[in-house]
Short mmCIF file of N, CA and C in Angstrom, two decimals:
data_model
loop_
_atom_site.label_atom_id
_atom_site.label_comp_id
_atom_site.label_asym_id
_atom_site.label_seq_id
_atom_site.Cartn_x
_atom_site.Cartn_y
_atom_site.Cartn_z
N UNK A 1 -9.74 20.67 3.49
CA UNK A 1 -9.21 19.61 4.32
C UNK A 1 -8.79 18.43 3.44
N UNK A 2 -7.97 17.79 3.96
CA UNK A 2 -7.09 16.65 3.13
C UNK A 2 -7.75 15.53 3.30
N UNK A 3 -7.89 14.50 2.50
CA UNK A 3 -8.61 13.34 2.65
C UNK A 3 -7.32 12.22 2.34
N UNK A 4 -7.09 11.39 2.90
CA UNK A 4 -6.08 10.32 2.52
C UNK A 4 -6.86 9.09 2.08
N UNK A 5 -6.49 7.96 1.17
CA UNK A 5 -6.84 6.46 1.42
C UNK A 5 -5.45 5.69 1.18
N UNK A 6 -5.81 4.28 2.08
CA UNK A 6 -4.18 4.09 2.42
C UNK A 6 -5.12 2.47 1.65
N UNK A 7 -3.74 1.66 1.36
CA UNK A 7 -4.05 0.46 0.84
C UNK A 7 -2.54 -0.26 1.20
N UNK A 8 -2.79 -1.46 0.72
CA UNK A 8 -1.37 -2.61 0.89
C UNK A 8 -1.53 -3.46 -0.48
N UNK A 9 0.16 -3.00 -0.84
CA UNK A 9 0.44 -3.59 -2.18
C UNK A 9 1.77 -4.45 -2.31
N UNK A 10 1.67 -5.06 -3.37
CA UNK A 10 3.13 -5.88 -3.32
C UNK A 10 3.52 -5.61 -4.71
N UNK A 11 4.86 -5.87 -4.76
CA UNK A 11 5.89 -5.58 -6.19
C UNK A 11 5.96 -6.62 -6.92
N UNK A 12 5.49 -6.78 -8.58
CA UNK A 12 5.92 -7.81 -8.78
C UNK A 12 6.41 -7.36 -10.31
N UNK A 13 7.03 -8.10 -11.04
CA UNK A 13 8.00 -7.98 -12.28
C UNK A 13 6.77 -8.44 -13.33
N UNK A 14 7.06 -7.65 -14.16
CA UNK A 14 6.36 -7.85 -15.47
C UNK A 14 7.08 -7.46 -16.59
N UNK A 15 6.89 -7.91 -17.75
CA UNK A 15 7.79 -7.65 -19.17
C UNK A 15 6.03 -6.56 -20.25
N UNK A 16 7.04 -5.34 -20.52
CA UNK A 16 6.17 -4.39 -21.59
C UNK A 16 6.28 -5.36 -22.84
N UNK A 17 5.73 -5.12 -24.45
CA UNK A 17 5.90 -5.34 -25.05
C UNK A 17 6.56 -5.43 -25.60
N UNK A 18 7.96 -4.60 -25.79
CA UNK A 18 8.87 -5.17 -26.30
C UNK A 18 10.16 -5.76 -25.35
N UNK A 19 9.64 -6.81 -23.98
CA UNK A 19 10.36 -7.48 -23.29
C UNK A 19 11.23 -6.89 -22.45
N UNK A 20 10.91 -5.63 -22.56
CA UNK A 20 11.56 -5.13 -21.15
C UNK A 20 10.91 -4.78 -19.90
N UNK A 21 11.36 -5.34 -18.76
CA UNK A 21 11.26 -5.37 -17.21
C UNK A 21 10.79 -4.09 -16.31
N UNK A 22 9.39 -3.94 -16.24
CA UNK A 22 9.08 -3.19 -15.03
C UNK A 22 8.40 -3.52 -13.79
N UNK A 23 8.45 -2.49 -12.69
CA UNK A 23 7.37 -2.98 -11.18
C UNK A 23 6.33 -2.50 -11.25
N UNK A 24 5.51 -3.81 -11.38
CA UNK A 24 3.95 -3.27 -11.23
C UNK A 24 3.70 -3.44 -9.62
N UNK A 25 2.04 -2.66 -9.46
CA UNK A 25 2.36 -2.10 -7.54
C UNK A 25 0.80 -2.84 -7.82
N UNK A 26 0.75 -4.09 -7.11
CA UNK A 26 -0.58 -4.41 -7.21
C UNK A 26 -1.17 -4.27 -5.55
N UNK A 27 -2.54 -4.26 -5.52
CA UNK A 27 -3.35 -3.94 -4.05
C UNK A 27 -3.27 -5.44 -3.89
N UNK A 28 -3.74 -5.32 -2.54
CA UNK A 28 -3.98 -6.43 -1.81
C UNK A 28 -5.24 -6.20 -0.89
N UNK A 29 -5.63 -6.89 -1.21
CA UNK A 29 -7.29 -7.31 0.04
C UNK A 29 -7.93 -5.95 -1.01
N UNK A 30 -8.67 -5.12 -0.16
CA UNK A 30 -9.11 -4.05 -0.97
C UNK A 30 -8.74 -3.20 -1.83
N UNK A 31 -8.90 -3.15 -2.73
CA UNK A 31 -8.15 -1.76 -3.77
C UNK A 31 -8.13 -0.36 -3.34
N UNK A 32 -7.47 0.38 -3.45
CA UNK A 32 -7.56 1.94 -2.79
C UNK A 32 -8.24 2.15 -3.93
N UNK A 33 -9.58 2.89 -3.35
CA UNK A 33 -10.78 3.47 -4.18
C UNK A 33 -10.03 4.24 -5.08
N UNK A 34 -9.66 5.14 -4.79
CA UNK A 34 -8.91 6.09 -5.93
C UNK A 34 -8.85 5.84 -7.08
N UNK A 35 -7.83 4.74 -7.07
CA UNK A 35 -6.92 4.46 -8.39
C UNK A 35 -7.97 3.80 -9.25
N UNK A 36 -9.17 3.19 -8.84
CA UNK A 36 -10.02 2.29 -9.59
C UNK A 36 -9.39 1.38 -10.10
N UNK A 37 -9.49 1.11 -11.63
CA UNK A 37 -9.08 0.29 -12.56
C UNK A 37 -7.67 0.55 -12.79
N UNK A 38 -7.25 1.39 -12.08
CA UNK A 38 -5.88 2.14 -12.73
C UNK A 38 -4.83 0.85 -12.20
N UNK A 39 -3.61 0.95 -13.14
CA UNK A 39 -2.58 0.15 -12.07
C UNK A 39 -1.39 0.92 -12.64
N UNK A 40 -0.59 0.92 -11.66
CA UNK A 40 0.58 1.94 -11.39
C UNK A 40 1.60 1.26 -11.60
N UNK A 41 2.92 1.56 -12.17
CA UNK A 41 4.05 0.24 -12.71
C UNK A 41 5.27 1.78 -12.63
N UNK A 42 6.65 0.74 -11.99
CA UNK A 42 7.65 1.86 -12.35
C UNK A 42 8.32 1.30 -13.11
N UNK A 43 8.84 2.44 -13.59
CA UNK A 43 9.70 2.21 -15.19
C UNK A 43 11.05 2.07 -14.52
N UNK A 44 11.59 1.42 -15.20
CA UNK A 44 13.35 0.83 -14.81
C UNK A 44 14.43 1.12 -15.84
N UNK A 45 15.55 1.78 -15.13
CA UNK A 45 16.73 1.98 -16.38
C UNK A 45 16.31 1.08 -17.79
N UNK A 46 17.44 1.55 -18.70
CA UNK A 46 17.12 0.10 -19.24
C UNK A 46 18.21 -0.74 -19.43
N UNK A 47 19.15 -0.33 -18.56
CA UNK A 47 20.14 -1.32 -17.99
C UNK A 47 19.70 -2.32 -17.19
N UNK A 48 18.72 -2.46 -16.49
CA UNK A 48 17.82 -3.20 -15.68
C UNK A 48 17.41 -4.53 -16.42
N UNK A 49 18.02 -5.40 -16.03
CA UNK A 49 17.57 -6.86 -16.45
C UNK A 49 16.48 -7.25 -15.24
N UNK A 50 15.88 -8.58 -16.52
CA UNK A 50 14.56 -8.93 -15.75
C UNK A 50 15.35 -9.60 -14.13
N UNK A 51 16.29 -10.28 -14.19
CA UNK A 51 16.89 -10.63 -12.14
C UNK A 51 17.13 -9.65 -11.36
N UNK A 52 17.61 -8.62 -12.48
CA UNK A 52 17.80 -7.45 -11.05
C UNK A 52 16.10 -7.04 -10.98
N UNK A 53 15.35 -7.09 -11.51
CA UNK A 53 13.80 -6.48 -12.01
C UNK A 53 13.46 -6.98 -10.35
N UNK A 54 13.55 -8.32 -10.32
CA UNK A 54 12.85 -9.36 -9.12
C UNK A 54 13.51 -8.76 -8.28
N UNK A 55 15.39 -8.88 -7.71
CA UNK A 55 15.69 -7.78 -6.92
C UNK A 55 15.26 -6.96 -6.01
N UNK A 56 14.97 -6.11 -7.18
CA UNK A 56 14.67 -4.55 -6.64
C UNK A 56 12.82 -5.00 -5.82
N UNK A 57 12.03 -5.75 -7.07
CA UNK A 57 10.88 -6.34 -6.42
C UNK A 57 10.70 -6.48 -4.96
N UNK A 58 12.25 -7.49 -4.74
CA UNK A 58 12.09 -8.28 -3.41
C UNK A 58 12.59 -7.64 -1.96
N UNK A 59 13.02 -6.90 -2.96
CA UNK A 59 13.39 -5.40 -1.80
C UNK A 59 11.98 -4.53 -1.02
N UNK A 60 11.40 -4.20 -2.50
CA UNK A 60 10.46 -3.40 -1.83
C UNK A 60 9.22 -3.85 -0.97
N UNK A 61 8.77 -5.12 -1.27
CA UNK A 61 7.64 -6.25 -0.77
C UNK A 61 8.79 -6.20 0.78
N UNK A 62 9.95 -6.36 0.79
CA UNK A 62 10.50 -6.69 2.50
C UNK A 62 10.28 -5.01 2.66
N UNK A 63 10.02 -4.08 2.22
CA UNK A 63 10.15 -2.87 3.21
C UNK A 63 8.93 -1.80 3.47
N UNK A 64 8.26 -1.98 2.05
CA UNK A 64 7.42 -1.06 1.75
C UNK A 64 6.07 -1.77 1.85
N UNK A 65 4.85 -1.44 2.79
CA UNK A 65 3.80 -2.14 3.28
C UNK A 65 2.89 -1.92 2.46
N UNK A 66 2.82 -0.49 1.92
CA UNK A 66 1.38 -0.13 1.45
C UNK A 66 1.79 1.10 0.43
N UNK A 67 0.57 1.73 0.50
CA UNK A 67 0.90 2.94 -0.73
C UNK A 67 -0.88 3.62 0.29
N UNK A 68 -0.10 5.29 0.16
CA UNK A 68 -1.41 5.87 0.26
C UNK A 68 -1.35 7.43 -0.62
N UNK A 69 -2.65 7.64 -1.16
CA UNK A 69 -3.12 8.47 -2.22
C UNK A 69 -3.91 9.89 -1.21
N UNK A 70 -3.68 10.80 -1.17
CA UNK A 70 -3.84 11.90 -0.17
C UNK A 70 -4.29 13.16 -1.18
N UNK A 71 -5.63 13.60 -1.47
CA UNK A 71 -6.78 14.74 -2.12
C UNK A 71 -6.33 16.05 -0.98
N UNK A 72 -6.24 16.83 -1.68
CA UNK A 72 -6.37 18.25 -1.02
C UNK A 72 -7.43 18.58 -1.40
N UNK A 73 -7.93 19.93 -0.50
CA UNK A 73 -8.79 20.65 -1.12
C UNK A 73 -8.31 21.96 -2.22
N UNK A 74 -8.79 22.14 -2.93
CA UNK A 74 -7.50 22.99 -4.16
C UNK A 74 -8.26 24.60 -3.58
N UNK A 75 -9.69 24.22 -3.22
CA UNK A 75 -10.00 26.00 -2.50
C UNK A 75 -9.05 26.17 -1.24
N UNK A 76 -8.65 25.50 -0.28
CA UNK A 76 -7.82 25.60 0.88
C UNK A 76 -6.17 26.14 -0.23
N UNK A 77 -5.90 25.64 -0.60
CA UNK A 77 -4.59 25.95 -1.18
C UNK A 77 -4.52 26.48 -2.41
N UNK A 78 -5.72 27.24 -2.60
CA UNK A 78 -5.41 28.15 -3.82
C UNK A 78 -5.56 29.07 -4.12
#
């Protein structure tokens, strides 16, 4: 049987070390147990400047509420 945990995150822009622009997916209120310490970031062309970075950010914070992480059982499906 499948187990889900659902959480609410927002997008925000951050620069890697050598100054280029990705979306980090931070929680809000509680952390989804899962991920623990983990934090999840998407990687961007690298045509992607840091304004379009915020952009795309401000896009996903207006559309996308949350993030949820969903365990199978691997004996059910294997």
């Amino acid at each position: 049987m499948a187990r889900t945990e659902r959480g609410q995150c927002r997008f925000t822009v951050k620069e890697d070390a050598e100054g280029r622009p990705f979306i980090a997916l931070e929680p809000l209120g509680g952390a989804v147990e899962a991920f623990g310490d983990v934090v999840l970031d998407l990687t961007l062309r690298a045509s992607v400047n840091y304004a379009h970075a915020q952009q795309i950010a401000e896009i996903l914070n207006d559309h996308v509420t949350g993030l949820s992480v969903t365990f199978t059982d691997k004996k059910a499906n294997g």
